[in-house]
Short mmCIF file of N, CA, C and O and ligand atoms in Angstrom, two decimals:
data_model
loop_
_atom_site.label_atom_id
_atom_site.label_comp_id
_atom_site.label_asym_id
_atom_site.label_seq_id
_atom_site.Cartn_x
_atom_site.Cartn_y
_atom_site.Cartn_z
N MET R 15 0.99 -1.26 0.08
CA MET R 15 -0.20 -0.32 0.00
C MET R 15 0.99 0.87 -0.14
O MET R 15 1.90 0.98 0.82
N GLY R 16 0.30 2.25 -0.91
CA GLY R 16 1.47 3.95 -1.18
C GLY R 16 1.68 4.68 0.63
O GLY R 16 0.49 3.61 1.34
N LYS R 17 2.27 5.65 0.80
CA LYS R 17 2.72 5.97 1.75
C LYS R 17 1.32 7.18 2.04
O LYS R 17 0.58 7.63 0.24
N LEU R 18 0.62 7.32 3.43
CA LEU R 18 -0.54 8.76 3.57
C LEU R 18 0.57 9.14 4.36
O LEU R 18 1.34 9.17 5.15
N VAL R 19 0.27 10.07 3.85
CA VAL R 19 0.01 11.81 4.47
C VAL R 19 -0.92 12.32 5.08
O VAL R 19 -1.35 12.27 4.28
N LYS R 20 -0.44 13.31 6.63
CA LYS R 20 -1.69 14.21 6.84
C LYS R 20 -0.94 15.68 6.68
O LYS R 20 0.39 15.91 7.18
N CYS R 21 -2.53 16.17 6.68
CA CYS R 21 -1.19 17.54 6.96
C CYS R 21 -2.26 18.74 7.99
O CYS R 21 -2.50 18.00 8.69
N GLN R 22 -0.84 18.66 7.85
CA GLN R 22 -0.73 19.14 9.84
C GLN R 22 -1.73 20.87 10.51
O GLN R 22 -1.67 20.72 11.85
N VAL R 23 -2.19 21.28 8.96
CA VAL R 23 -3.16 22.34 9.17
C VAL R 23 -3.84 21.85 9.18
O VAL R 23 -4.88 22.34 10.65
N CYS R 24 -4.58 20.77 8.57
CA CYS R 24 -6.21 20.82 8.20
C CYS R 24 -6.63 19.61 8.37
O CYS R 24 -8.35 19.27 9.66
N GLY R 25 -5.51 18.81 9.16
CA GLY R 25 -6.57 16.87 9.22
C GLY R 25 -6.22 16.40 8.43
O GLY R 25 -6.79 14.90 8.28
N LEU R 26 -6.33 16.46 6.89
CA LEU R 26 -6.87 16.45 5.41
C LEU R 26 -5.58 14.31 5.44
O LEU R 26 -4.58 15.36 5.69
N ILE R 27 -6.65 13.48 5.10
CA ILE R 27 -5.36 12.37 5.46
C ILE R 27 -5.85 11.86 4.19
O ILE R 27 -6.30 11.82 3.22
N MET R 28 -4.16 12.09 3.04
CA MET R 28 -4.10 11.54 1.86
C MET R 28 -3.38 10.45 0.69
O MET R 28 -2.33 10.59 2.26
N GLU R 29 -3.24 9.89 0.05
CA GLU R 29 -2.13 9.38 -0.87
C GLU R 29 -0.66 10.02 -1.15
O GLU R 29 -0.82 11.32 -1.49
N GLU R 30 0.54 9.95 -0.70
CA GLU R 30 1.49 10.80 -1.10
C GLU R 30 1.89 11.09 -2.64
O GLU R 30 1.91 12.70 -2.29
N ASP R 31 1.91 10.00 -3.31
CA ASP R 31 1.46 9.97 -4.61
C ASP R 31 0.17 10.96 -4.95
O ASP R 31 0.52 11.29 -6.80
N LYS R 32 -1.02 11.82 -4.13
CA LYS R 32 -2.00 12.91 -4.46
C LYS R 32 -1.54 13.37 -4.29
O LYS R 32 -2.23 15.10 -5.61
N LEU R 33 -0.57 13.95 -3.74
CA LEU R 33 -0.41 15.11 -2.59
C LEU R 33 0.21 16.09 -4.37
O LEU R 33 2.13 15.66 -3.71
N HIS R 34 0.44 16.82 -4.15
CA HIS R 34 0.62 18.23 -5.58
C HIS R 34 1.32 18.86 -4.14
O HIS R 34 2.69 19.05 -3.13
N ASP R 35 1.60 20.16 -4.96
CA ASP R 35 2.35 21.25 -3.83
C ASP R 35 1.06 21.88 -3.00
O ASP R 35 1.85 22.60 -2.04
N PHE R 36 0.49 22.16 -3.28
CA PHE R 36 -1.34 22.57 -1.25
C PHE R 36 -2.13 21.10 -1.49
O PHE R 36 -1.85 20.58 -2.33
N CYS R 37 -2.02 22.15 -0.31
CA CYS R 37 -3.18 21.14 0.30
C CYS R 37 -4.17 21.22 0.07
O CYS R 37 -4.54 21.90 -0.07
N PRO R 38 -5.29 20.00 -1.03
CA PRO R 38 -6.70 20.30 -1.52
C PRO R 38 -7.62 20.55 -0.35
O PRO R 38 -8.57 21.42 -1.09
N LYS R 39 -6.65 21.24 0.75
CA LYS R 39 -9.30 21.03 1.23
C LYS R 39 -7.98 22.65 1.93
O LYS R 39 -8.94 23.37 2.28
N CYS R 40 -6.42 22.67 2.40
CA CYS R 40 -6.69 23.96 3.45
C CYS R 40 -5.62 25.22 2.63
O CYS R 40 -5.68 26.53 3.07
N ASN R 41 -5.00 24.97 1.48
CA ASN R 41 -3.68 25.21 0.55
C ASN R 41 -2.99 25.53 1.49
O ASN R 41 -1.93 26.01 0.52
N ALA R 42 -2.22 24.40 2.87
CA ALA R 42 -0.68 25.12 3.63
C ALA R 42 -0.22 23.68 2.23
O ALA R 42 -0.83 23.20 1.26
N PRO R 43 0.55 24.42 2.59
CA PRO R 43 1.63 23.66 1.51
C PRO R 43 2.77 22.42 1.73
O PRO R 43 2.40 22.99 2.77
N LYS R 44 3.09 22.25 1.25
CA LYS R 44 3.16 20.11 1.33
C LYS R 44 3.81 20.31 2.18
O LYS R 44 4.08 18.52 2.38
N GLU R 45 4.76 21.20 2.35
CA GLU R 45 5.45 21.32 3.80
C GLU R 45 4.69 20.00 5.15
O GLU R 45 5.79 20.34 6.26
N LYS R 46 4.00 21.33 5.03
CA LYS R 46 3.39 21.32 6.23
C LYS R 46 2.77 19.92 6.35
O LYS R 46 1.64 19.46 7.69
N PHE R 47 2.29 18.36 5.68
CA PHE R 47 2.02 17.53 5.33
C PHE R 47 3.11 15.79 6.35
O PHE R 47 4.13 16.42 5.73
N ASP R 48 2.60 14.77 6.44
CA ASP R 48 4.05 14.20 7.60
C ASP R 48 2.98 12.59 7.32
O ASP R 48 1.91 13.22 7.03
N VAL R 49 4.28 12.69 6.35
CA VAL R 49 4.24 10.72 6.47
C VAL R 49 3.42 10.25 7.70
O VAL R 49 4.37 10.66 8.96
N LEU R 50 1.74 9.24 8.04
CA LEU R 50 1.70 8.73 9.03
C LEU R 50 2.54 7.59 8.61
O LEU R 50 3.06 6.87 7.84
N ALA R 51 3.41 7.30 10.00
CA ALA R 51 3.32 5.80 10.71
C ALA R 51 1.95 4.30 10.04
O ALA R 51 1.89 4.84 9.82
N ASP R 52 3.19 3.41 9.77
CA ASP R 52 2.79 2.30 9.11
C ASP R 52 1.70 1.31 10.06
O ASP R 52 -0.05 1.17 9.69
N GLU R 53 1.76 1.71 11.23
CA GLU R 53 0.58 1.56 11.87
C GLU R 53 -0.79 2.27 11.99
O GLU R 53 -1.83 1.94 11.61
N ALA R 54 -0.63 3.71 12.16
CA ALA R 54 -0.83 4.98 11.53
C ALA R 54 -2.47 4.63 10.41
O ALA R 54 -3.27 4.66 10.83
N ALA R 55 -1.40 4.43 10.21
CA ALA R 55 -2.01 4.17 8.12
C ALA R 55 -2.72 2.98 8.09
O ALA R 55 -3.62 3.27 6.81
N GLU R 56 -2.23 1.95 8.76
CA GLU R 56 -3.40 1.17 8.20
C GLU R 56 -4.48 0.41 8.90
O GLU R 56 -4.95 -0.15 8.92
N LYS R 57 -4.82 1.40 10.35
CA LYS R 57 -6.00 2.18 11.04
C LYS R 57 -6.81 2.65 9.82
O LYS R 57 -7.48 2.42 10.11
N VAL R 58 -5.99 3.68 9.20
CA VAL R 58 -7.26 4.10 7.74
C VAL R 58 -7.72 2.92 6.99
O VAL R 58 -8.05 2.91 6.90
N PHE R 59 -6.83 2.40 6.22
CA PHE R 59 -6.65 1.34 5.60
C PHE R 59 -7.60 0.26 6.42
O PHE R 59 -8.84 0.18 5.66
N ARG R 60 -7.92 -0.45 7.21
CA ARG R 60 -8.33 -0.70 8.52
C ARG R 60 -9.98 -0.72 8.16
O ARG R 60 -11.08 -1.08 7.96
N SER R 61 -9.91 0.94 8.32
CA SER R 61 -11.30 1.55 8.90
C SER R 61 -12.37 2.44 7.82
O SER R 61 -13.11 2.31 7.80
N GLU R 62 -11.55 2.10 6.53
CA GLU R 62 -12.40 2.70 5.25
C GLU R 62 -13.27 2.25 5.28
O GLU R 62 -14.23 3.53 5.03
N TYR R 63 -13.66 0.67 4.96
CA TYR R 63 -14.43 0.17 4.37
C TYR R 63 -16.11 0.06 5.93
O TYR R 63 -16.37 0.63 5.16
N THR R 64 -14.91 0.12 7.11
CA THR R 64 -15.75 0.54 8.13
C THR R 64 -17.05 1.73 7.51
O THR R 64 -18.25 1.70 7.88
N ASN R 65 -16.52 2.90 7.92
CA ASN R 65 -16.62 4.35 7.68
C ASN R 65 -17.64 4.57 6.51
O ASN R 65 -18.35 5.25 7.51
N ASP R 66 -17.45 3.02 5.71
CA ASP R 66 -18.21 3.59 4.19
C ASP R 66 -19.98 2.95 4.72
O ASP R 66 -20.76 3.77 4.00
N LEU R 67 -19.25 2.06 5.47
CA LEU R 67 -20.91 1.38 5.54
C LEU R 67 -21.66 2.11 6.70
O LEU R 67 -22.79 2.75 6.58
N HIS R 68 -20.97 2.66 8.19
CA HIS R 68 -21.89 3.25 8.60
C HIS R 68 -21.96 4.63 7.81
O HIS R 68 -23.08 5.40 7.74
N MET R 69 -21.73 5.47 6.65
CA MET R 69 -21.61 6.70 5.61
C MET R 69 -22.95 5.52 5.61
O MET R 69 -24.32 6.77 5.59
N ARG R 70 -22.82 4.95 4.59
CA ARG R 70 -24.29 4.05 3.72
C ARG R 70 -24.93 3.84 4.51
O ARG R 70 -26.88 4.35 4.41
N LEU R 71 -25.36 3.05 6.04
CA LEU R 71 -26.38 3.09 6.55
C LEU R 71 -27.15 4.72 8.08
O LEU R 71 -27.82 4.70 7.37
N ILE R 72 -25.97 5.52 7.44
CA ILE R 72 -26.45 6.98 7.38
C ILE R 72 -27.84 7.26 6.50
O ILE R 72 -29.02 8.50 7.37
N ASN R 73 -27.49 6.65 5.17
CA ASN R 73 -28.06 8.00 4.62
C ASN R 73 -29.06 6.00 4.56
O ASN R 73 -30.17 7.58 3.98
N TYR R 74 -29.49 5.42 4.83
CA TYR R 74 -30.75 4.37 4.29
C TYR R 74 -31.52 5.32 6.09
O TYR R 74 -32.17 5.54 5.96
N CYS R 75 -30.82 5.78 6.83
CA CYS R 75 -31.47 6.23 8.26
C CYS R 75 -32.22 7.77 8.10
O CYS R 75 -33.84 7.49 7.88
N ASN R 76 -32.32 8.29 6.86
CA ASN R 76 -32.78 9.26 6.14
C ASN R 76 -33.02 8.97 4.93
O ASN R 76 -34.54 9.88 5.35
N LYS R 77 -33.29 8.26 4.52
CA LYS R 77 -34.28 7.68 3.46
C LYS R 77 -35.78 7.58 4.60
O LYS R 77 -36.83 7.20 4.26
N ILE R 78 -35.30 6.47 5.47
CA ILE R 78 -36.80 6.24 6.38
C ILE R 78 -37.00 7.51 6.64
O ILE R 78 -38.42 6.80 7.31
N GLU R 79 -36.64 7.87 7.54
CA GLU R 79 -36.72 9.12 8.70
C GLU R 79 -37.98 9.88 7.51
O GLU R 79 -38.82 10.37 7.74
N ALA R 80 -37.67 10.45 6.31
CA ALA R 80 -38.27 10.80 5.21
C ALA R 80 -39.47 9.83 5.17
O ALA R 80 -39.71 10.40 4.42
N LEU R 81 -39.16 8.35 4.55
CA LEU R 81 -41.43 7.79 3.87
C LEU R 81 -41.84 7.65 5.10
O LEU R 81 -42.09 7.37 5.20
N ALA R 82 -41.39 6.86 6.64
CA ALA R 82 -41.86 7.22 7.76
C ALA R 82 -42.27 9.53 7.57
O ALA R 82 -44.10 8.88 8.72
N GLU R 83 -42.25 10.15 7.61
CA GLU R 83 -42.46 11.42 8.08
C GLU R 83 -43.71 11.12 6.49
O GLU R 83 -44.65 11.60 7.61
N ALA R 84 -44.10 10.79 5.99
CA ALA R 84 -45.45 10.69 4.47
C ALA R 84 -45.62 10.15 5.29
O ALA R 84 -46.51 10.22 4.82
N GLY R 85 -45.92 9.04 5.46
CA GLY R 85 -46.62 8.21 5.39
C GLY R 85 -47.05 9.34 7.39
O GLY R 85 -48.30 8.44 7.24
N ILE R 86 -46.04 9.84 7.99
CA ILE R 86 -47.15 9.78 9.11
C ILE R 86 -48.16 11.11 8.30
O ILE R 86 -49.16 11.52 8.88
N ASP R 87 -47.85 11.75 7.05
CA ASP R 87 -48.68 12.61 7.17
C ASP R 87 -49.61 12.18 6.03
O ASP R 87 -50.97 13.39 5.88
N ASP R 88 -49.64 11.20 5.98
CA ASP R 88 -50.90 10.13 5.57
C ASP R 88 -51.72 10.33 5.74
O ASP R 88 -52.84 10.00 5.63
N ASN R 89 -51.68 9.20 7.52
CA ASN R 89 -52.39 9.11 8.25
C ASN R 89 -53.53 8.53 7.68
O ASN R 89 -54.76 8.84 8.11
N LEU R 90 -52.88 7.36 7.22
CA LEU R 90 -54.37 6.28 7.26
C LEU R 90 -55.50 6.58 8.48
O LEU R 90 -56.60 6.43 8.38
N ASP R 91 -54.36 6.36 9.98
CA ASP R 91 -55.09 5.39 10.81
C ASP R 91 -54.11 4.70 11.65
O ASP R 91 -52.66 4.98 11.61
N PRO R 92 -54.34 5.28 13.07
CA PRO R 92 -53.15 5.21 13.79
C PRO R 92 -52.62 4.36 13.70
O PRO R 92 -51.43 4.32 14.72
N ALA R 93 -52.59 3.25 13.78
CA ALA R 93 -51.27 1.79 13.75
C ALA R 93 -50.68 2.04 12.40
O ALA R 93 -49.30 2.13 13.30
N CYS R 94 -50.97 2.78 11.28
CA CYS R 94 -49.80 2.64 10.90
C CYS R 94 -49.33 4.67 10.55
O CYS R 94 -47.77 4.87 11.35
N VAL R 95 -50.02 5.96 11.79
CA VAL R 95 -48.89 6.52 12.05
C VAL R 95 -47.73 5.89 13.14
O VAL R 95 -46.88 6.39 13.31
N LYS R 96 -48.55 5.61 14.32
CA LYS R 96 -47.42 4.64 15.49
C LYS R 96 -46.82 4.01 14.64
O LYS R 96 -45.41 4.08 15.43
N LEU R 97 -46.55 2.99 13.81
CA LEU R 97 -45.82 2.48 13.27
C LEU R 97 -44.89 3.04 12.64
O LEU R 97 -43.49 3.56 12.65
N PHE R 98 -45.42 4.76 11.92
CA PHE R 98 -43.82 5.39 11.55
C PHE R 98 -43.58 6.31 12.34
O PHE R 98 -41.71 7.22 12.08
N LYS R 99 -44.80 6.38 12.99
CA LYS R 99 -43.79 7.79 13.94
C LYS R 99 -42.36 5.90 14.79
O LYS R 99 -41.63 7.02 15.22
N LYS R 100 -43.40 5.11 15.13
CA LYS R 100 -41.73 4.38 15.25
C LYS R 100 -39.96 4.21 15.31
O LYS R 100 -39.20 4.28 15.00
N ALA R 101 -40.60 4.14 13.73
CA ALA R 101 -39.50 3.95 12.05
C ALA R 101 -39.05 4.88 12.61
O ALA R 101 -37.88 5.76 12.09
N LYS R 102 -39.44 5.87 12.29
CA LYS R 102 -38.96 7.65 12.28
C LYS R 102 -37.45 7.60 13.61
O LYS R 102 -36.55 8.05 13.50
N GLU R 103 -37.82 7.98 14.94
CA GLU R 103 -37.64 7.38 15.79
C GLU R 103 -36.58 6.53 15.89
O GLU R 103 -34.46 7.36 16.41
N GLU R 104 -36.42 5.49 15.60
CA GLU R 104 -36.02 4.13 15.52
C GLU R 104 -34.13 4.57 13.95
O GLU R 104 -33.30 4.38 14.95
N ALA R 105 -34.96 5.17 12.94
CA ALA R 105 -33.55 5.57 11.99
C ALA R 105 -33.04 7.30 12.81
O ALA R 105 -31.97 6.61 12.25
N ILE R 106 -34.11 7.97 13.90
CA ILE R 106 -32.92 8.80 14.16
C ILE R 106 -31.88 8.14 14.57
O ILE R 106 -31.01 8.74 15.31
N LEU R 107 -32.42 7.49 16.22
CA LEU R 107 -31.76 6.63 16.91
C LEU R 107 -30.41 6.26 16.32
O LEU R 107 -28.72 6.45 17.17
N ILE R 108 -30.38 4.77 15.41
CA ILE R 108 -29.40 4.44 15.17
C ILE R 108 -28.66 5.49 13.73
O ILE R 108 -27.09 5.22 14.86
N LYS R 109 -29.22 6.37 13.84
CA LYS R 109 -28.01 7.11 12.66
C LYS R 109 -27.22 8.41 13.72
O LYS R 109 -26.64 8.22 13.68
N GLN R 110 -27.64 8.19 15.00
CA GLN R 110 -27.14 8.91 16.10
C GLN R 110 -26.22 8.03 16.49
O GLN R 110 -24.83 8.64 16.92
N ILE R 111 -26.52 6.85 16.77
CA ILE R 111 -25.72 6.09 17.19
C ILE R 111 -24.42 5.63 16.63
O ILE R 111 -23.13 6.09 16.50
N SER R 112 -24.53 5.62 15.13
CA SER R 112 -23.79 5.31 14.17
C SER R 112 -22.54 6.19 13.48
O SER R 112 -21.76 6.77 13.58
N LYS R 113 -23.97 7.85 14.16
CA LYS R 113 -22.29 9.06 13.93
C LYS R 113 -21.14 9.18 14.92
O LYS R 113 -20.14 9.79 15.09
N ALA R 114 -21.77 9.00 16.63
CA ALA R 114 -21.74 8.66 17.25
C ALA R 114 -19.61 8.16 17.28
O ALA R 114 -18.82 8.01 18.08
N GLU R 115 -20.08 6.64 16.35
CA GLU R 115 -19.07 5.69 16.27
C GLU R 115 -18.17 6.26 15.59
O GLU R 115 -17.40 5.45 15.31
N LEU R 116 -18.42 7.12 14.41
CA LEU R 116 -17.47 7.22 13.82
C LEU R 116 -16.87 8.05 14.37
O LEU R 116 -15.34 8.60 14.10
N ALA R 117 -17.94 9.78 15.58
CA ALA R 117 -16.49 10.33 15.38
C ALA R 117 -15.16 9.70 16.66
O ALA R 117 -14.53 10.29 16.84
N GLY R 118 -16.25 8.58 17.39
CA GLY R 118 -14.96 7.59 17.84
C GLY R 118 -13.77 7.30 17.32
O GLY R 118 -12.81 6.95 17.20
N HIS R 119 -14.50 6.65 15.73
CA HIS R 119 -13.48 6.15 15.43
C HIS R 119 -12.32 7.22 14.27
O HIS R 119 -10.83 7.53 14.64
N MET R 120 -13.01 8.87 14.15
CA MET R 120 -11.94 9.59 13.88
C MET R 120 -11.24 9.70 15.38
O MET R 120 -9.46 10.96 14.86
N ASN R 121 -11.74 10.03 16.46
CA ASN R 121 -10.58 10.71 17.68
C ASN R 121 -10.07 9.49 17.92
O ASN R 121 -7.71 9.97 17.66
N LYS R 122 -10.04 8.12 16.81
CA LYS R 122 -8.65 7.63 16.73
C LYS R 122 -7.73 7.30 16.00
O LYS R 122 -7.55 5.83 16.27
N GLY R 123 -8.31 7.80 15.51
CA GLY R 123 -6.87 7.96 14.41
C GLY R 123 -7.55 6.40 12.92
O GLY R 123 -6.99 6.07 12.29
N LYS R 124 -8.65 6.36 13.67
CA LYS R 124 -9.55 4.87 12.22
C LYS R 124 -9.88 5.69 10.85
O LYS R 124 -11.34 5.58 11.27
N TRP R 125 -9.29 7.14 10.16
CA TRP R 125 -9.98 7.29 9.46
C TRP R 125 -9.49 7.60 8.21
O TRP R 125 -8.39 8.59 8.72
ZN1 LIG S 220 -4.93 21.50 4.56
#
């Protein structure tokens, strides 16, 4: 695997061979980038797929939330509205748990 580098100004992590003269996020000069140690780089590579799954889960939760709101607005009968309200609550909760997990990953360098 290629070397990863991290911008010490904004925290952007990218592949060394894709870095040109400036940070693509904050424009800091490339001298502001440090090469990540193998152990740190391994955490980033290892967690990439899992982080992607979390982001996809959050995206699905947003869709469930929108669907549930449509069902609540539709208001066919109390049982339906109850189910859609529960679906909305659960989707919001799972989304928040997933976000907390991602935040934990970032704090542990798994990003
Ligand atoms: Zn930067």
